[in-house]
Tab-separated table of C-alpha atoms and ligand atoms in Angstrom:
chain	number	residue	atom	x	y	z
M	1	UNK	CA	65.571	97.394	18.700
M	2	UNK	CA	67.475	97.715	15.436
M	3	UNK	CA	68.463	94.715	13.342
M	4	UNK	CA	72.106	95.114	14.427
M	5	UNK	CA	71.102	95.056	18.096
M	6	UNK	CA	69.028	91.919	17.635
M	7	UNK	CA	71.883	90.310	15.705
M	8	UNK	CA	74.348	91.188	18.480
M	9	UNK	CA	72.039	89.581	21.058
M	10	UNK	CA	71.697	86.412	18.957
M	11	UNK	CA	75.478	86.322	18.394
M	12	UNK	CA	76.060	86.568	22.164
M	13	UNK	CA	73.716	83.654	22.764
M	14	UNK	CA	75.383	81.564	20.038
M	15	UNK	CA	78.824	82.319	21.483
M	16	UNK	CA	77.713	81.335	25.009
M	17	UNK	CA	76.168	78.087	23.775
M	18	UNK	CA	79.414	77.295	21.904
M	19	UNK	CA	81.439	77.921	25.079
M	20	UNK	CA	79.156	75.686	27.147
M	21	UNK	CA	79.499	72.930	24.556
M	22	UNK	CA	83.246	73.451	24.162
M	23	UNK	CA	82.822	74.199	20.472
M	24	UNK	CA	84.414	76.798	18.220
M	25	UNK	CA	82.104	79.639	17.135
M	26	UNK	CA	83.183	78.876	13.567
M	27	UNK	CA	81.625	75.405	13.728
M	28	UNK	CA	78.070	76.824	13.689
M	29	UNK	CA	76.642	78.805	10.781
M	30	UNK	CA	73.874	81.322	11.303
M	31	UNK	CA	71.093	81.262	8.723
M	32	UNK	CA	68.774	84.283	8.803
M	33	UNK	CA	65.255	83.074	7.999
M	34	UNK	CA	63.802	85.916	5.946
M	35	UNK	CA	60.518	84.292	4.869
M	36	UNK	CA	57.552	86.719	4.826
M	37	UNK	CA	59.947	89.683	5.222
M	38	UNK	CA	60.595	92.086	2.336
M	39	UNK	CA	63.813	92.295	0.349
M	40	UNK	CA	64.693	95.439	2.331
M	41	UNK	CA	65.003	93.295	5.480
M	42	UNK	CA	67.552	91.108	3.676
M	43	UNK	CA	69.492	94.206	2.611
M	44	UNK	CA	69.611	95.344	6.225
M	45	UNK	CA	70.862	91.930	7.324
M	46	UNK	CA	73.550	91.924	4.626
M	47	UNK	CA	74.705	95.365	5.768
M	48	UNK	CA	74.995	93.935	9.284
M	49	UNK	CA	77.282	91.219	7.894
M	50	UNK	CA	75.015	88.205	7.227
M	51	UNK	CA	75.336	86.202	4.013
M	52	UNK	CA	73.212	83.072	4.520
M	53	UNK	CA	69.408	83.197	4.265
M	54	UNK	CA	66.498	80.764	4.430
M	55	UNK	CA	63.229	81.093	2.527
M	56	UNK	CA	60.353	78.632	2.662
M	57	UNK	CA	58.457	79.239	-0.584
M	58	UNK	CA	59.646	79.057	-4.173
M	59	UNK	CA	57.273	81.764	-5.425
M	60	UNK	CA	57.981	84.181	-2.615
M	61	UNK	CA	61.727	83.986	-3.149
M	62	UNK	CA	61.336	84.170	-6.925
M	63	UNK	CA	59.504	87.475	-6.478
M	64	UNK	CA	62.163	88.911	-4.154
M	65	UNK	CA	65.351	87.708	-5.740
M	66	UNK	CA	65.675	90.295	-8.509
M	67	UNK	CA	66.222	93.029	-5.930
M	68	UNK	CA	68.568	91.188	-3.574
M	69	UNK	CA	72.245	91.991	-3.054
M	70	UNK	CA	74.747	89.810	-4.916
M	71	UNK	CA	76.929	87.269	-3.169
M	72	UNK	CA	74.400	85.904	-0.706
M	73	UNK	CA	73.432	82.268	-0.290
M	74	UNK	CA	69.716	81.431	-0.034
M	75	UNK	CA	68.506	77.956	0.933
M	76	UNK	CA	64.997	76.561	0.635
M	77	UNK	CA	63.812	75.455	4.079
M	78	UNK	CA	60.136	74.759	3.323
M	79	UNK	CA	58.315	71.799	1.829
M	80	UNK	CA	58.980	71.528	-1.905
M	81	UNK	CA	56.219	70.265	-4.195
M	82	UNK	CA	57.587	68.207	-7.042
M	83	UNK	CA	56.045	70.489	-9.690
M	84	UNK	CA	58.229	73.312	-8.352
M	85	UNK	CA	61.432	71.272	-8.145
M	86	UNK	CA	62.760	72.531	-11.488
M	87	UNK	CA	62.439	76.197	-10.565
M	88	UNK	CA	63.780	75.590	-7.056
M	89	UNK	CA	66.862	73.900	-8.523
M	90	UNK	CA	67.498	77.000	-10.615
M	91	UNK	CA	67.092	79.733	-8.037
M	92	UNK	CA	68.191	78.371	-4.637
M	93	UNK	CA	71.801	77.865	-3.512
M	94	UNK	CA	70.712	74.677	-1.748
M	95	UNK	CA	67.577	72.729	-0.810
M	96	UNK	CA	67.612	71.881	2.907
M	97	UNK	CA	64.242	70.100	3.038
M	98	UNK	CA	64.437	67.058	0.747
M	99	UNK	CA	61.829	64.743	2.232
M	100	UNK	CA	61.523	61.837	-0.232
M	101	UNK	CA	63.561	59.740	-2.646
M	102	UNK	CA	61.238	60.862	-5.432
M	103	UNK	CA	62.041	64.514	-4.745
M	104	UNK	CA	65.763	63.711	-4.669
M	105	UNK	CA	65.421	62.113	-8.123
M	106	UNK	CA	63.487	65.098	-9.443
M	107	UNK	CA	66.039	67.549	-8.114
M	108	UNK	CA	68.901	65.592	-9.629
M	109	UNK	CA	67.200	65.725	-13.037
M	110	UNK	CA	66.416	69.436	-12.594
M	111	UNK	CA	69.964	70.272	-11.503
M	112	UNK	CA	71.277	68.369	-14.494
M	113	UNK	CA	69.018	70.448	-16.783
M	114	UNK	CA	70.303	73.589	-15.107
M	115	UNK	CA	73.879	72.246	-15.533
M	116	UNK	CA	74.782	72.681	-11.892
M	117	UNK	CA	75.556	70.743	-8.759
M	118	UNK	CA	72.916	71.241	-6.077
M	119	UNK	CA	73.739	70.799	-2.368
M	120	UNK	CA	70.877	69.297	-0.351
M	121	UNK	CA	70.018	68.199	3.172
M	122	UNK	CA	67.662	65.336	3.952
M	123	UNK	CA	64.819	66.330	6.247
M	124	UNK	CA	64.181	63.795	9.008
M	125	UNK	CA	60.853	63.383	10.767
M	126	UNK	CA	61.538	62.780	14.448
M	127	UNK	CA	58.195	63.646	15.996
M	128	UNK	CA	54.699	62.371	15.477
M	129	UNK	CA	53.147	65.722	14.571
M	130	UNK	CA	51.038	65.131	11.448
M	131	UNK	CA	52.227	68.400	9.901
M	132	UNK	CA	55.832	67.266	9.843
M	133	UNK	CA	57.442	66.047	6.642
M	134	UNK	CA	60.619	64.051	6.231
M	135	UNK	CA	62.246	60.648	6.009
M	136	UNK	CA	61.553	58.233	8.847
M	137	UNK	CA	64.739	57.087	10.615
M	138	UNK	CA	65.423	53.423	9.852
M	139	UNK	CA	63.166	53.427	6.798
M	140	UNK	CA	64.100	51.649	3.576
M	141	UNK	CA	63.496	54.911	1.712
M	142	UNK	CA	66.154	56.744	3.726
M	143	UNK	CA	68.644	53.906	3.168
M	144	UNK	CA	67.916	53.961	-0.565
M	145	UNK	CA	68.298	57.725	-0.733
M	146	UNK	CA	71.785	57.460	0.782
M	147	UNK	CA	72.753	54.453	-1.329
M	148	UNK	CA	71.715	56.237	-4.494
M	149	UNK	CA	73.161	59.605	-3.470
M	150	UNK	CA	76.535	58.640	-4.892
M	151	UNK	CA	74.953	57.971	-8.331
M	152	UNK	CA	73.121	61.268	-8.479
M	153	UNK	CA	75.758	63.233	-10.339
M	154	UNK	CA	74.138	66.638	-9.879
M	155	UNK	CA	73.146	66.380	-6.225
M	156	UNK	CA	75.410	66.603	-3.218
M	157	UNK	CA	73.853	65.262	0.001
M	158	UNK	CA	75.616	67.249	2.727
M	159	UNK	CA	73.695	66.346	5.854
M	160	UNK	CA	70.456	66.149	7.796
M	161	UNK	CA	67.841	68.656	8.901
M	162	UNK	CA	64.986	68.486	11.383
M	163	UNK	CA	62.380	70.672	13.040
M	164	UNK	CA	61.861	70.014	16.751
M	165	UNK	CA	58.322	69.542	18.053
M	166	UNK	CA	56.467	72.673	19.105
M	167	UNK	CA	56.625	72.700	22.875
M	168	UNK	CA	56.639	75.467	25.454
M	169	UNK	CA	59.567	73.820	27.178
M	170	UNK	CA	62.592	74.122	24.870
M	171	UNK	CA	64.273	71.208	26.650
M	172	UNK	CA	61.748	68.985	24.863
M	173	UNK	CA	63.709	69.771	21.722
M	174	UNK	CA	66.912	68.349	23.206
M	175	UNK	CA	65.985	64.703	22.787
M	176	UNK	CA	64.962	65.398	19.195
M	177	UNK	CA	68.335	67.036	18.425
M	178	UNK	CA	70.164	64.147	20.069
M	179	UNK	CA	68.267	61.712	17.904
M	180	UNK	CA	69.330	63.568	14.772
M	181	UNK	CA	72.978	63.578	15.868
M	182	UNK	CA	72.864	59.854	16.695
M	183	UNK	CA	71.179	59.120	13.381
M	184	UNK	CA	73.934	60.920	11.503
M	185	UNK	CA	76.540	58.821	13.305
M	186	UNK	CA	74.786	55.597	12.337
M	187	UNK	CA	74.317	56.679	8.732
M	188	UNK	CA	77.923	57.820	8.355
M	189	UNK	CA	79.064	54.351	9.430
M	190	UNK	CA	76.774	52.614	6.948
M	191	UNK	CA	77.331	55.020	4.035
M	192	UNK	CA	80.958	56.112	4.140
M	193	UNK	CA	80.768	57.540	0.602
M	194	UNK	CA	78.246	60.207	1.619
M	195	UNK	CA	79.735	63.123	3.526
M	196	UNK	CA	76.994	63.969	6.021
M	197	UNK	CA	78.691	66.898	7.706
M	198	UNK	CA	75.772	69.254	8.280
M	199	UNK	CA	73.190	69.048	11.060
M	200	UNK	CA	70.645	71.806	10.441
M	201	UNK	CA	68.724	72.111	13.692
M	202	UNK	CA	67.649	74.906	16.023
M	203	UNK	CA	65.308	77.882	15.546
M	204	UNK	CA	64.652	81.039	17.607
M	205	UNK	CA	63.107	79.092	20.493
M	206	UNK	CA	65.674	76.313	20.780
M	207	UNK	CA	68.931	77.186	18.976
M	208	UNK	CA	71.127	77.205	22.083
M	209	UNK	CA	70.082	73.662	22.937
M	210	UNK	CA	70.642	72.669	19.304
M	211	UNK	CA	74.200	74.035	19.462
M	212	UNK	CA	74.841	72.120	22.685
M	213	UNK	CA	73.671	68.990	20.859
M	214	UNK	CA	75.897	69.474	17.806
M	215	UNK	CA	74.033	71.695	15.351
M	216	UNK	CA	76.213	73.056	12.528
M	217	UNK	CA	73.524	75.363	11.122
M	218	UNK	CA	70.912	77.268	13.128
M	219	UNK	CA	67.895	78.733	11.300
M	220	UNK	CA	66.802	81.911	13.015
M	221	UNK	CA	63.893	84.108	11.945
M	222	UNK	CA	61.953	85.778	14.762
M	223	UNK	CA	64.932	86.534	17.018
M	224	UNK	CA	66.539	88.494	14.147
M	225	UNK	CA	63.660	90.022	12.183
M	226	UNK	CA	60.895	90.164	14.815
M	227	UNK	CA	57.485	88.495	14.615
M	228	UNK	CA	56.225	87.505	11.185
M	229	UNK	CA	52.959	88.862	9.852
M	230	UNK	CA	51.224	86.320	7.710
M	231	UNK	CA	48.992	87.481	4.898
M	232	UNK	CA	45.447	86.123	4.949
M	233	UNK	CA	45.186	82.583	3.633
M	234	UNK	CA	48.547	81.372	4.836
D	1	PLP	C1	60.265	79.706	9.886
D	1	PLP	C2	61.309	78.661	10.046
D	1	PLP	C3	62.421	78.875	10.877
D	1	PLP	C4	62.623	80.125	11.730
D	1	PLP	O1	61.747	80.103	12.792
D	1	PLP	P1	61.870	81.180	14.003
D	1	PLP	O2	61.164	80.501	15.107
D	1	PLP	O3	61.185	82.405	13.535
D	1	PLP	O4	63.297	81.374	14.267
D	1	PLP	C5	63.393	77.883	10.938
D	1	PLP	N1	63.277	76.734	10.238
D	1	PLP	C6	62.207	76.494	9.424
D	1	PLP	C7	62.142	75.221	8.679
D	1	PLP	C8	61.204	77.445	9.320
D	1	PLP	O5	60.149	77.187	8.517
């Protein structure tokens, strides 16, 4: 299958999920997750009409970005170590995986250095898997992050992001997505100054369920680019 054929199939599935949920197609953005794929794959995707990409490593994107088409938006969707915050704040359009107050502070300082405003999403940990990062719902740290968000002049907190638990049954993801949507509603009531409009949830295995549960941004890698090949040591 060509990239355009895979994209058409994904678009059909997004459109059907929107119809089932009584939502406009325009209320869900498609992010093409290009991690591990070469710059040529991004060029192909741009030719097919995509403009929003997700990468999960600062160094990998730094190596690719010189040869990418202009006018695309690339978000970081992987864990960010604080020693790479400064570079990440320079090269990414947005950071969608802010998982601590400390990282939020670092990014605000880095964005200020880079004289820019940096959009971010707060990553929320909704399952017990030890590999998962993110703020715990109801934690003091999450409340503080939202209270302080208004003071961080160079950061714009635009919403929440989560990764559903790995499970063969995609319906297992549904309760996780519902929790994220409910959490946003609670937080919006308590922090009216922060505009939490984005819900980044849904990947190749569960994006239709995520759309039914209110996702505004689906992050799709495999269904668009095919299986990833990881280099040794990853
Ligand atoms: C890799 C990745 C994706 C894409 O996963 P697929 O299953 O290939 O669609 C989405 N979100 C995050 C955070 C990822 O790391």
